[in-house]
Coordinates of N, CA, C and O in Angstrom, one line a residue:
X127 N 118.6 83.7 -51.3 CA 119.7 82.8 -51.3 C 120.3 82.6 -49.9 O 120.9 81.5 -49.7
X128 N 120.2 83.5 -49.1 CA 121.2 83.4 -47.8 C 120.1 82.7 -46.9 O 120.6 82.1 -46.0
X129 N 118.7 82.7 -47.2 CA 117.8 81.7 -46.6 C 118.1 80.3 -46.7 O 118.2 79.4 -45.9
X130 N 118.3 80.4 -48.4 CA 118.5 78.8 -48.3 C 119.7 78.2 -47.7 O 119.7 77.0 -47.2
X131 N 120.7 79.0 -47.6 CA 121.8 78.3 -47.5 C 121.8 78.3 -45.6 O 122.2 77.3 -45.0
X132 N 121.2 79.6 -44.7 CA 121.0 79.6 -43.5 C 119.6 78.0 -43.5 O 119.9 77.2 -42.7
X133 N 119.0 77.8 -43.9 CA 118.2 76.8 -43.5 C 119.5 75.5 -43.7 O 119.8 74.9 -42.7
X134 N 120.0 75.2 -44.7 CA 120.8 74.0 -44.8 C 121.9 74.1 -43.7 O 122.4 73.0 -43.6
X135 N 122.5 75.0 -42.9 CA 123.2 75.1 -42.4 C 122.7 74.4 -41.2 O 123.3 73.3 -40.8
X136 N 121.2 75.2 -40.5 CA 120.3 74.6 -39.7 C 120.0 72.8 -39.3 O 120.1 71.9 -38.4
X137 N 119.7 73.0 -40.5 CA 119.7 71.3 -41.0 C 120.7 70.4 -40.7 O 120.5 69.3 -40.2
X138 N 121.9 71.0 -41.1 CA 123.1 70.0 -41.3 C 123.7 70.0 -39.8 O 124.3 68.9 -39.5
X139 N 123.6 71.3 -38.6 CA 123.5 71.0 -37.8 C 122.7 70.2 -36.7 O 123.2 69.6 -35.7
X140 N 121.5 70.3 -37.1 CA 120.7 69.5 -36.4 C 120.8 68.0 -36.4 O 120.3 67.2 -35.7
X141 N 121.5 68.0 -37.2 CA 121.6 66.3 -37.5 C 123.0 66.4 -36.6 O 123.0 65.9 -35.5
X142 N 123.8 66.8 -37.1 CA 124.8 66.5 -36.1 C 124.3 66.5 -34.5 O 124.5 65.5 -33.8
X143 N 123.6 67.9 -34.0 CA 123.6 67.3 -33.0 C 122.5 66.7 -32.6 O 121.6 66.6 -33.4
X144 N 122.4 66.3 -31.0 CA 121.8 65.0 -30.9 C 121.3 64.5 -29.7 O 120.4 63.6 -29.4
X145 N 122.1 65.3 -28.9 CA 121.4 65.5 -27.7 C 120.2 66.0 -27.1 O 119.7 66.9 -27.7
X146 N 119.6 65.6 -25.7 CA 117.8 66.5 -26.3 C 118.5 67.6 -25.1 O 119.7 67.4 -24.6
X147 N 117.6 68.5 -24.8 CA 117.8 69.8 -24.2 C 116.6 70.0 -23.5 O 115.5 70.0 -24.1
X148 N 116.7 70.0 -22.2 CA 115.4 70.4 -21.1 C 115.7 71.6 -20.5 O 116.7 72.1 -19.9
X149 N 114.1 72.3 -20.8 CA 114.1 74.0 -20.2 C 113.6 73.4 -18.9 O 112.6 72.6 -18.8
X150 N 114.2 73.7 -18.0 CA 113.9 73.8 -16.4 C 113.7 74.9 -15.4 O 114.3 76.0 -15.5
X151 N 112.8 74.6 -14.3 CA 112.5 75.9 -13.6 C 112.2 75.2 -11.8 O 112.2 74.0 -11.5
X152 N 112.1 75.8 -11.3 CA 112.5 75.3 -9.8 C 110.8 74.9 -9.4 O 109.7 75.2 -9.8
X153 N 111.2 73.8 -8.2 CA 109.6 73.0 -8.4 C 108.8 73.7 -7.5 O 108.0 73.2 -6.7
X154 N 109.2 74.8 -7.7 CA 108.1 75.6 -6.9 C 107.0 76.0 -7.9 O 105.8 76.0 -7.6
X155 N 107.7 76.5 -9.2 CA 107.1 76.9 -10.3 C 105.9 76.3 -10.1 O 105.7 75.2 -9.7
X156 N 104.9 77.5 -10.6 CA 103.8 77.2 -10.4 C 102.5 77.5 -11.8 O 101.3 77.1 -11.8
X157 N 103.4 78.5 -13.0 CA 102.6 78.9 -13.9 C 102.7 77.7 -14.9 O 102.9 76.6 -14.4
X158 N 102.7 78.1 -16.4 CA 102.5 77.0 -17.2 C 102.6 77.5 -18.2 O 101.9 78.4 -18.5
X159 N 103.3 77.1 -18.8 CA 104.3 77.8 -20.1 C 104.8 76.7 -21.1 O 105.0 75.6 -20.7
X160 N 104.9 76.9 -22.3 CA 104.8 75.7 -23.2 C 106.3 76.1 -24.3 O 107.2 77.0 -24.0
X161 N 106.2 75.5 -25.3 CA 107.6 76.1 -26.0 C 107.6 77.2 -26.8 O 108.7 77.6 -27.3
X162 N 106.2 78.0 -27.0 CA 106.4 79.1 -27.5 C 106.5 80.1 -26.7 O 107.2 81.0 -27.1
X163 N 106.0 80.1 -25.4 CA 106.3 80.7 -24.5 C 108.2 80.8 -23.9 O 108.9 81.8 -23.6
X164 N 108.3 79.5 -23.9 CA 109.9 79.4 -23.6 C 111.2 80.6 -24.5 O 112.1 81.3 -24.0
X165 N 110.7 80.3 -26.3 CA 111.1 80.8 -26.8 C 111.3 82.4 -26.9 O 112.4 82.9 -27.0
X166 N 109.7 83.2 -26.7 CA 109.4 84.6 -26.6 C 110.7 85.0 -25.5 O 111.7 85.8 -25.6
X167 N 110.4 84.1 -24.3 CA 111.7 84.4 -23.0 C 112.7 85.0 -23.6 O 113.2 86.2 -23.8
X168 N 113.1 83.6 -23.6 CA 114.8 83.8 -24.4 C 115.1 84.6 -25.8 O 116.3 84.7 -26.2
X169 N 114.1 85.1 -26.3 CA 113.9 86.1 -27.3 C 114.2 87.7 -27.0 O 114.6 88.6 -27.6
X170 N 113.6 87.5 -25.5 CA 113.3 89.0 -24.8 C 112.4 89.6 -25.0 O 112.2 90.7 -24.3
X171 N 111.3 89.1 -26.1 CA 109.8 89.4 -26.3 C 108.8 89.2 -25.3 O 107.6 89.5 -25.5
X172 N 109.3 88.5 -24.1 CA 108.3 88.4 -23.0 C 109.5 88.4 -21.6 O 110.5 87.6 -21.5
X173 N 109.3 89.4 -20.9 CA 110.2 89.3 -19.6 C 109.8 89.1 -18.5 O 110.5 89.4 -17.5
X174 N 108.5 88.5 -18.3 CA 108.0 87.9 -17.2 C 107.1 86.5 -18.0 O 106.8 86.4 -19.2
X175 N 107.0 85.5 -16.8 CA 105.7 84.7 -16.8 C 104.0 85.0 -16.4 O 103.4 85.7 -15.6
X176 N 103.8 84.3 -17.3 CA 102.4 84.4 -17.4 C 101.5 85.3 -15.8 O 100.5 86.0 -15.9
X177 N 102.2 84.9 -14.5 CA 101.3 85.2 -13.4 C 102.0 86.8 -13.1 O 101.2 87.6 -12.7
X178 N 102.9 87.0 -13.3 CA 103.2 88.6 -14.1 C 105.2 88.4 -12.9 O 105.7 89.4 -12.4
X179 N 105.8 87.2 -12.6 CA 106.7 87.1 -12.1 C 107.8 87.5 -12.7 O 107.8 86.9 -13.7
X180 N 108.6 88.1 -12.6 CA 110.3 88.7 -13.5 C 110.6 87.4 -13.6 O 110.4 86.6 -12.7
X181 N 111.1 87.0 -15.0 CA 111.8 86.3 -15.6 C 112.6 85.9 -15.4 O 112.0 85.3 -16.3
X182 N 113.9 85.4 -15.0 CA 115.1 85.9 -14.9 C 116.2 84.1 -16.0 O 116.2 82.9 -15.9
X183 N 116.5 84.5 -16.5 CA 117.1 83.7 -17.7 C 118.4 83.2 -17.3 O 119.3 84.0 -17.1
X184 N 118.6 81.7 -17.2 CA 120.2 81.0 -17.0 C 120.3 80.4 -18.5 O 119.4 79.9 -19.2
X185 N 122.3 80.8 -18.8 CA 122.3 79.7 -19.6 C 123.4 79.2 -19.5 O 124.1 79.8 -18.7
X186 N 124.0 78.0 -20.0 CA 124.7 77.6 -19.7 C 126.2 78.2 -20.5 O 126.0 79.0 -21.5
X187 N 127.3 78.0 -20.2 CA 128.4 78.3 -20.7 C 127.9 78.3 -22.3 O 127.1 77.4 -22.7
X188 N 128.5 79.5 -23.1 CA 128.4 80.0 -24.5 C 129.5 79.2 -25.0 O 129.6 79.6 -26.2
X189 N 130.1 78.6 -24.9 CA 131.2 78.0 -25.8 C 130.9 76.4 -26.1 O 131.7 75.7 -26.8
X190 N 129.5 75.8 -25.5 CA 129.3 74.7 -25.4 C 128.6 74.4 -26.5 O 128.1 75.3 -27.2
X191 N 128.4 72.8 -26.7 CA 127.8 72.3 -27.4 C 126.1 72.4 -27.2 O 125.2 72.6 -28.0
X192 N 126.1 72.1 -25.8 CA 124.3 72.2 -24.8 C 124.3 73.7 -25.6 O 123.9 73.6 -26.8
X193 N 124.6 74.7 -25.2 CA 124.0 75.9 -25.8 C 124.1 76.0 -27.3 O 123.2 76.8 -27.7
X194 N 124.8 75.6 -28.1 CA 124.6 75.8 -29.5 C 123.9 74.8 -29.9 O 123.6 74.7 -31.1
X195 N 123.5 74.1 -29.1 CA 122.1 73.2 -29.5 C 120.8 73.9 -28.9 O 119.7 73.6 -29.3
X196 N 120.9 74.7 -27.9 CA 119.7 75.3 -27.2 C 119.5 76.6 -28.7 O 118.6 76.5 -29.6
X197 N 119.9 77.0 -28.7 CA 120.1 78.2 -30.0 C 119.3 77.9 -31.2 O 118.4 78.5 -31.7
X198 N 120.1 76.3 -31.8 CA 119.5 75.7 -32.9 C 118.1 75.5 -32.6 O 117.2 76.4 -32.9
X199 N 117.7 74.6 -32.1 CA 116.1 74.1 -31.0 C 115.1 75.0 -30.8 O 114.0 74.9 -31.2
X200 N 115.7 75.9 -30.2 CA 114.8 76.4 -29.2 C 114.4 78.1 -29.8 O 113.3 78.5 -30.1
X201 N 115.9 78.8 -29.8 CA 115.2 79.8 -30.3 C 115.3 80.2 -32.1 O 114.9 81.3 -32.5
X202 N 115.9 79.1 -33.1 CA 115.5 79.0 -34.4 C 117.3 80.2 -34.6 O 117.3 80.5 -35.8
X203 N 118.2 80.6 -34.1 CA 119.1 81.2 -34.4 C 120.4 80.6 -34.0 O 120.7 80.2 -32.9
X204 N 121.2 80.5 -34.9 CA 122.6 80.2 -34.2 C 123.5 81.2 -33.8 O 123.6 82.4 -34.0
X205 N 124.5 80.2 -33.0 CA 124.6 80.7 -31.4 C 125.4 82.0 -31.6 O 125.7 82.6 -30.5
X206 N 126.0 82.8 -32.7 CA 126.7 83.6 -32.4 C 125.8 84.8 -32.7 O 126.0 85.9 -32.1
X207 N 124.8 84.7 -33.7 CA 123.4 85.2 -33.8 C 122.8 85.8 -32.8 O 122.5 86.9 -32.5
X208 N 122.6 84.8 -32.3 CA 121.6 84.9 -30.9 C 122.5 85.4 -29.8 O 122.0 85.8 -28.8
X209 N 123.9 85.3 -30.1 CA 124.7 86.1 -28.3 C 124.0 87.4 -29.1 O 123.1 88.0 -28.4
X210 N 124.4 88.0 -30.4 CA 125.1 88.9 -31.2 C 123.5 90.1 -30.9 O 123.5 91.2 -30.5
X211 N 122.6 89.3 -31.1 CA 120.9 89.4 -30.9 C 120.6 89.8 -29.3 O 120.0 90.7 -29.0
X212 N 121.2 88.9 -28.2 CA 121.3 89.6 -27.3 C 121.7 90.8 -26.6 O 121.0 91.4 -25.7
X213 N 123.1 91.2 -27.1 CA 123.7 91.8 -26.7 C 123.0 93.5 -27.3 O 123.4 94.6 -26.8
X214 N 122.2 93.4 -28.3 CA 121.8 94.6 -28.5 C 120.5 94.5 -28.1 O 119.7 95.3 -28.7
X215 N 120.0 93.9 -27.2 CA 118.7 94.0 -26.1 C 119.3 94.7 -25.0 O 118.7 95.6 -24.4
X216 N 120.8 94.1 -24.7 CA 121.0 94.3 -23.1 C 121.9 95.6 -23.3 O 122.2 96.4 -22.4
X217 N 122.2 95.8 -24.7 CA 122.9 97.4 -24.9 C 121.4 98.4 -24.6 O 121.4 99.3 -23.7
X218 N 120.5 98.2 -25.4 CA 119.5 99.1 -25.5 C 118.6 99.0 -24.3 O 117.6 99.8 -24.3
X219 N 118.7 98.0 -23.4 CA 117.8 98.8 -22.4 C 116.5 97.4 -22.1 O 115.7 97.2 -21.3
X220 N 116.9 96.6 -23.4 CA 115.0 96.0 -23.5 C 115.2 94.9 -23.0 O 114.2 94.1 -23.0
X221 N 116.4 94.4 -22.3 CA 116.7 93.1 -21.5 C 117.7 93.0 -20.8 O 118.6 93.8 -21.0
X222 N 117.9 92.0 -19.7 CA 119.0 92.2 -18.6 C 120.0 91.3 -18.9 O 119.4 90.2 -19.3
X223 N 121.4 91.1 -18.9 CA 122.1 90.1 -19.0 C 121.6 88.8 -18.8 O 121.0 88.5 -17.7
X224 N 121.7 87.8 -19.8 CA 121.6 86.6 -18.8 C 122.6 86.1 -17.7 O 123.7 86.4 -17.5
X225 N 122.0 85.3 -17.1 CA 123.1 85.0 -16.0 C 123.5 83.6 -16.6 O 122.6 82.9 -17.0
X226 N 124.9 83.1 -16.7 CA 125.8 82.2 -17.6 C 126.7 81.7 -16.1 O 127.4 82.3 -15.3
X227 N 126.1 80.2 -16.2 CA 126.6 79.2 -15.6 C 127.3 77.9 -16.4 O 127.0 77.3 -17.4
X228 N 128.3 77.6 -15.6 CA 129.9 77.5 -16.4 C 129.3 75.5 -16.6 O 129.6 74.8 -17.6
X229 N 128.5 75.0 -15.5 CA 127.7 73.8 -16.1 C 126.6 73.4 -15.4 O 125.9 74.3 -14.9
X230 N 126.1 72.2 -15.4 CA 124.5 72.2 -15.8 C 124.2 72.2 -14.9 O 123.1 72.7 -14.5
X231 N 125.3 71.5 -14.0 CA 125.1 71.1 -12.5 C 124.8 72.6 -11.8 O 123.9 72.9 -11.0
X232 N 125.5 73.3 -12.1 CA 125.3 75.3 -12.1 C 123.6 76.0 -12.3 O 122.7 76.7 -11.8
X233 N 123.8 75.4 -13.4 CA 122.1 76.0 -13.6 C 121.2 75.3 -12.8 O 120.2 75.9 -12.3
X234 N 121.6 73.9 -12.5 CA 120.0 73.4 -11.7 C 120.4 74.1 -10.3 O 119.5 74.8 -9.7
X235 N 121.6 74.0 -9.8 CA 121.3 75.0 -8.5 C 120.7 76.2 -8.6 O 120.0 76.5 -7.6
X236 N 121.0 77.2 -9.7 CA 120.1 78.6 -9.9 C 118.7 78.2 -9.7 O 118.0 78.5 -8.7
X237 N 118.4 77.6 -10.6 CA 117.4 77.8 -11.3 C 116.4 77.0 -9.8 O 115.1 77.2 -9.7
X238 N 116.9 76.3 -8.9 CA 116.2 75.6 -8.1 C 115.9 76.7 -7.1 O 114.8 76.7 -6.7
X239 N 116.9 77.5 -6.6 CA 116.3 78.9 -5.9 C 115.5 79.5 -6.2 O 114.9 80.1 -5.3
X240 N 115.0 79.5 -7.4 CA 113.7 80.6 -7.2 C 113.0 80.3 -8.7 O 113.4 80.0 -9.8
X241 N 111.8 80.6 -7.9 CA 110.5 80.6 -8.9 C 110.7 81.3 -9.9 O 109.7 81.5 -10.5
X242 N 111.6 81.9 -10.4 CA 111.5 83.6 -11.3 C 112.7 83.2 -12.3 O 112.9 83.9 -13.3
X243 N 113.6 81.9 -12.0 CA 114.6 81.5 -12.8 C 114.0 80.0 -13.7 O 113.2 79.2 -13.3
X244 N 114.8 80.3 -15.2 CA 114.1 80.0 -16.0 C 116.0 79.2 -16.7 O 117.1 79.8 -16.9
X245 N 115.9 78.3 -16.9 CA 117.3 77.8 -17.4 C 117.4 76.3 -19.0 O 116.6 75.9 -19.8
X246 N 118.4 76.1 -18.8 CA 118.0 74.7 -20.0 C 119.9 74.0 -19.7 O 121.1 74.5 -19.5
X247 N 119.4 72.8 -19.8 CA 120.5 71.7 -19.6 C 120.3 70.6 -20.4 O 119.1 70.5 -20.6
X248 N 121.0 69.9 -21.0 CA 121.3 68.2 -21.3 C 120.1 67.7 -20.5 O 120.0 68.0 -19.3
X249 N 119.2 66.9 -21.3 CA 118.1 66.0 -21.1 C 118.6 65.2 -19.9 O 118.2 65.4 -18.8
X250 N 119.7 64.3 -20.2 CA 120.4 63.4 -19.2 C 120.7 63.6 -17.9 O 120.8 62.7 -17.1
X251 N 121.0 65.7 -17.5 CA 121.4 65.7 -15.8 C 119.8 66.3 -15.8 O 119.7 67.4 -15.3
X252 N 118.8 65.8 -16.1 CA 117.2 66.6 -15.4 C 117.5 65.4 -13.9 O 118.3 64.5 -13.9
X253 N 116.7 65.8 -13.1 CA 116.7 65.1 -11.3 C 115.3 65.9 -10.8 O 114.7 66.8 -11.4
X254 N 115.2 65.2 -9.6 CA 114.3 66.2 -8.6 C 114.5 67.1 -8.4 O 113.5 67.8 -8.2
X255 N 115.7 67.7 -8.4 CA 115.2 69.2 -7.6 C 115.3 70.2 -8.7 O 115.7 71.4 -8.4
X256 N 114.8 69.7 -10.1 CA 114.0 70.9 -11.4 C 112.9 69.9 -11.6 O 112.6 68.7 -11.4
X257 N 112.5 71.5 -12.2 CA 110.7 70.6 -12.8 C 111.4 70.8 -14.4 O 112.3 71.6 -14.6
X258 N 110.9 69.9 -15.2 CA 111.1 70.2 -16.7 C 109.6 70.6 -17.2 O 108.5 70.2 -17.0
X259 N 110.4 72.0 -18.1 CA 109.2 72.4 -18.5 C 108.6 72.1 -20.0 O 107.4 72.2 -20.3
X260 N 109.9 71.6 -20.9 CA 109.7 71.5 -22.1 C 111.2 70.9 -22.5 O 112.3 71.2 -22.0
X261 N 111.1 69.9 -23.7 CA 111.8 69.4 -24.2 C 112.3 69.4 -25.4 O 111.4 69.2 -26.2
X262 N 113.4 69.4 -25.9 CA 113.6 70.2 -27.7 C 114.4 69.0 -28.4 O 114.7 69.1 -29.6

């Protein structure tokens, strides 16, 4: 029962929201990673990229709409789930804080520093200086 009613909940959010969501990475990036890959990341089931580089995970401000739509999309959990899901990775040892930038404009500057940063923003601020890796 708590399936069905967590799937409708899913649902009824998704419709609401509406905006698309681009995982971005600096155009240096050089490996190739697709949305299952994206997902394991931000799961903490995979802490590097494929060429064996540290990971390093941006997200945007937790109180936003961008992120409770990256949650729904991307990693199949909602957002208080997935902090709630975090926070006993980075209690126990099996993942490092994300680093939480306050807006998007914030994450493309991280994430454009270095090859090893891995982030997601509003389809609308993507520009040159991120590569888009995947779109939700």
């Amino acid at each position: 029962m708590k399936n069905v009613i967590f799937g409708l909940l899913c649902l009824l959010q998704s419709v609401f929201l509406n905006a698309e969501i681009s995982v971005i990475v600096s155009p240096s990036f050089d490996d190739t990673i697709d949305a299952g890959y994206v997902k394991q990341l931000f799961l903490g089931k995979k802490v590097a990229f494929p060429s064996g580089k540290q990971a390093k995970l941006v997200t945007i401000d937790h109180s936003t709409k961008v992120f409770d739509e990256f949650c729904i999309k991307v990693v199949d959990k909602p957002p208080r789930k997935f902090l709630s899901y975090w926070a006993r990775l980075v209690f126990t040892g099996k993942a490092a804080p994300m680093i939480e930038a306050k807006t998007s404009s914030e994450v493309k500057k991280l994430v454009a520093t270095s090859s090893n940063y891995i982030g997601f923003i509003p389809s609308r601020d993507i520009d040159e200086t991120v590569k888009l890796v995947d779109e939700f």
